[in-house]
Coordinates of C-alpha atoms in Angstrom, one line a residue:
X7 CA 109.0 77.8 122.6
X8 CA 105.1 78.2 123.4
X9 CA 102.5 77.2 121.3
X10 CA 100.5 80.4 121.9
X11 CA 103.5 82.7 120.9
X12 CA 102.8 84.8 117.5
X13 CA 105.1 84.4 114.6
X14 CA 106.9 88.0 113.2
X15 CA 105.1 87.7 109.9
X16 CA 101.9 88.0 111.9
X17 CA 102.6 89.6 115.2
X18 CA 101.7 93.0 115.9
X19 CA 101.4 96.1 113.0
X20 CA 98.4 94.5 111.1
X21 CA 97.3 97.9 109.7
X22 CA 100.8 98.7 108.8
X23 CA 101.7 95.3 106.8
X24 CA 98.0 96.0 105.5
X25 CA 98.8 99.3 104.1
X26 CA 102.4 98.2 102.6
X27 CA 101.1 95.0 101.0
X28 CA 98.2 97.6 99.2
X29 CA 101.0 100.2 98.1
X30 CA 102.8 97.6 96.6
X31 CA 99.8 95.5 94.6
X32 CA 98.0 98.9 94.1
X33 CA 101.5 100.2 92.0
X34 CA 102.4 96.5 90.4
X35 CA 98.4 96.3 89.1
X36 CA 96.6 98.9 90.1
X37 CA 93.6 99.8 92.6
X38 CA 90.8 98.2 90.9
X39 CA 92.7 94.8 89.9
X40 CA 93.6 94.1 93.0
X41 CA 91.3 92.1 95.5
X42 CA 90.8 92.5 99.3
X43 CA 92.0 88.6 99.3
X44 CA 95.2 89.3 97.7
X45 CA 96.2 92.3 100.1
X46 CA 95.4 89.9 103.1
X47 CA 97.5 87.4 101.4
X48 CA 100.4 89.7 100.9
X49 CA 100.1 91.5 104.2
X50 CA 100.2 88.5 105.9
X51 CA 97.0 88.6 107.9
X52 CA 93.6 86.7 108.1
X53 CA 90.9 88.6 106.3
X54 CA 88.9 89.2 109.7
X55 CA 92.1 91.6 110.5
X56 CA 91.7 92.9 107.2
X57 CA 88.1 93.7 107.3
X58 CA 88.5 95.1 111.1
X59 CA 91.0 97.8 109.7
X60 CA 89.2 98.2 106.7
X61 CA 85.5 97.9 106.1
X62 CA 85.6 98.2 102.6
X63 CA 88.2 98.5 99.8
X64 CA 86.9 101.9 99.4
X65 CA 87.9 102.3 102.7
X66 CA 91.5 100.6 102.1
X67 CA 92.2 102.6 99.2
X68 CA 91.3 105.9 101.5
X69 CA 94.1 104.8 104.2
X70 CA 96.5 104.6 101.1
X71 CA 96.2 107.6 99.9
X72 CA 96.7 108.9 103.7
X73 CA 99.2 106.7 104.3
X74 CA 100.9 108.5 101.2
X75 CA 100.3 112.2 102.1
X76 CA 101.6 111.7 105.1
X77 CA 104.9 110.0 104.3
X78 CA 106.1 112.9 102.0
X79 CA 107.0 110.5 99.6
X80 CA 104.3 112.1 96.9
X81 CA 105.1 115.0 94.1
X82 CA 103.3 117.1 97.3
X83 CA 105.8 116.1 99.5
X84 CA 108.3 118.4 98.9
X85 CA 106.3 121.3 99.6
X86 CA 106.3 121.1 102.6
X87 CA 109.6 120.9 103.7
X88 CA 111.3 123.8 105.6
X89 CA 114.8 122.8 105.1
X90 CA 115.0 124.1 101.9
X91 CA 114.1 127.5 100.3
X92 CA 110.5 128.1 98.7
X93 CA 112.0 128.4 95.2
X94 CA 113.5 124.9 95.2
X95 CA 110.2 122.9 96.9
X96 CA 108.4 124.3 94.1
X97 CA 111.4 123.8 91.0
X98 CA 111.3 119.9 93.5
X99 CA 108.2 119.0 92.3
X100 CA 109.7 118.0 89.2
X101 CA 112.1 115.9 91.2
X102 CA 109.5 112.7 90.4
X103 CA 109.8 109.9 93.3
X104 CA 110.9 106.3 91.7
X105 CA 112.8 104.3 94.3
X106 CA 116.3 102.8 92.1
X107 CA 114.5 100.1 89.8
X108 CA 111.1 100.5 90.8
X109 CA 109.0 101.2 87.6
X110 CA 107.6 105.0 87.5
X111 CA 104.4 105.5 88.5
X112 CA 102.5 109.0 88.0
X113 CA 100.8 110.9 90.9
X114 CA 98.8 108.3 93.0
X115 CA 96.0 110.6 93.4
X116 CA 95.4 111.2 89.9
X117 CA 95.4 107.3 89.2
X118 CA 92.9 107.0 92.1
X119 CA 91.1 109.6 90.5
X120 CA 91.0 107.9 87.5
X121 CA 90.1 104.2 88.6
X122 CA 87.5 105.9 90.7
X123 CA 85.8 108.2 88.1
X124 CA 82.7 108.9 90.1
X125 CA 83.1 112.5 91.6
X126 CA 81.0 112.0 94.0
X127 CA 83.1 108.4 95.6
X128 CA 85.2 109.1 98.4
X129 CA 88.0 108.2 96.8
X130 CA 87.8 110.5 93.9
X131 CA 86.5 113.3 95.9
X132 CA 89.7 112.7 98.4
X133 CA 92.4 112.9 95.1
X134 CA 90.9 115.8 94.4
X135 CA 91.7 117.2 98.4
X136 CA 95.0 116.5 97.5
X137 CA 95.2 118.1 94.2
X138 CA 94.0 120.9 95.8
X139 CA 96.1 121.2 98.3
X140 CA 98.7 120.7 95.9
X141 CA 97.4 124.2 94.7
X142 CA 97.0 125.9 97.6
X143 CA 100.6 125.0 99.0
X144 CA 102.4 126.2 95.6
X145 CA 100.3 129.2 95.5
X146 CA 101.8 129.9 99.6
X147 CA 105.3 129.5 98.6
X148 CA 105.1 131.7 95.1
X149 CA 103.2 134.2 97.3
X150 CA 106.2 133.6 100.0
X151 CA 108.4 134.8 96.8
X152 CA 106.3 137.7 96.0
X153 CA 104.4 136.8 93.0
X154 CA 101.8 140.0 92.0
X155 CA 99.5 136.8 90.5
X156 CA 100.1 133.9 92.7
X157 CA 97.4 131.8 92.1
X158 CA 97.6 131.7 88.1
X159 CA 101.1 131.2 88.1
X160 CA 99.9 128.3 91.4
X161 CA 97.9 126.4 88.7
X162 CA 100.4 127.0 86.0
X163 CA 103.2 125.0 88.3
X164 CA 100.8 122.4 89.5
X165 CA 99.5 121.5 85.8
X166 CA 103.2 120.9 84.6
X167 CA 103.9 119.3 88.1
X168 CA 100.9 116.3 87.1
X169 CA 101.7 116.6 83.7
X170 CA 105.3 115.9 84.0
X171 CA 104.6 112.9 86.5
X172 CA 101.9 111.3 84.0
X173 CA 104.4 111.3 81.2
X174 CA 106.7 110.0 83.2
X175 CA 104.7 107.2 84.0
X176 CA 103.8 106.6 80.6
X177 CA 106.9 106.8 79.2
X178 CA 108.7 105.4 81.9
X179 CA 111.3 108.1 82.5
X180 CA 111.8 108.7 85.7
X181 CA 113.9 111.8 85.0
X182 CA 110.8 113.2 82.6
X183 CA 110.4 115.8 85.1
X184 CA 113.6 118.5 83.9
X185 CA 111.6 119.3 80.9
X186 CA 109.0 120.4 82.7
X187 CA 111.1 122.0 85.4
X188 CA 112.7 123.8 82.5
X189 CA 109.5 125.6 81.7
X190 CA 108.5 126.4 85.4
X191 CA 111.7 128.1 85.7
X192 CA 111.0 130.2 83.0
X193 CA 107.6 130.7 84.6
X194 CA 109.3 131.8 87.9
X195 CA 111.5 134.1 86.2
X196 CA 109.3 136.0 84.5
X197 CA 106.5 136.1 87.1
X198 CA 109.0 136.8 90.6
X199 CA 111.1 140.2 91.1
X200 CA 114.3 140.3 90.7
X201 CA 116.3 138.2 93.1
X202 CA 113.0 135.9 94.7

């Protein structure tokens, strides 16, 4: 075996070990209690690899949050689904995402939000993106139904949506989300024709 040959735990996929050890310390303590030094440690990788991935936590934090849009694994991941009809990815956002075990943990962008308070950090202002697209997407698909007021009853569906997942966290009740869906389905039926 040569010298020179890397070990798995710190071979290639940096960023990506980066970006797993953060998603796990960020949910077990949250962004702000966790350092740059403990995310290198976890990853495994020196903190030069850190800091050439990531400049700043800010910065870390940001490729989080990315890395979570993009997986679907957030309440606004369902929306975006075509495999299943426009009714049930809105009625799914009160399906709340807990892997079996794993303590409940609200939206991530709202926690962001909230540990970045500023609304003028790029953190804050890039929860807010999502929350907004959040919006924008429910309002499409109640639209897509044939909603006369789509974007009241948009808002209306998004603000049980956070609601439900930050009482969820709180509580921790990871099946909080069927009261909520309750009400939204009352919400669809009386805002949709007949049928949608």
């Amino acid at each position: 075996m040569s010298a020179t040959r890397t070990s798995p735990a710190r071979g290639r996929g940096g960023r990506e070990r980066i970006l797993a050890a953060a998603a796990h310390l960020f949910a077990a303590q949250g962004i702000n209690a966790t350092g740059m030094e403990q995310v290198a440690e976890a990853a495994p990788v020196s903190k030069r690899t850190l800091y050439a991935h990531f400049r700043t936590k800010g910065d870390l934090v940001i490729g989080h949050l990315e890395d979570l849009a993009s997986s679907g694994a957030t309440l606004e991941g369902v929306l975006t689904r075509d495999d299943i009809p426009p009714r049930e990815r809105i009625l799914g956002l009160f399906d709340l995402p807990a892997p079996d075990g794993a303590p409940v943990r609200g939206c991530p962008f709202i926690d962001a939000a909230a540990e970045f308070p500023d609304p003028g950090s790029t953190v804050h202002s890039y929860a807010r993106e999502q929350k907004l697209r959040m919006v924008r997407l429910v309002t499409e698909l109640v639209t897509e139904l044939g909603c006369e007021r789509p974007a009241a009853l948009a808002e209306q569906l998004v603000t049980l949506a956070d609601g439900a997942a930050s009482r969820a966290m709180v509580l921790g009740d990871a099946d909080y989300g069927r009261h909520a869906r309750a009400a939204a389905e009352t919400l669809l039926a009386h805002a949709l024709p007949a049928g949608a």
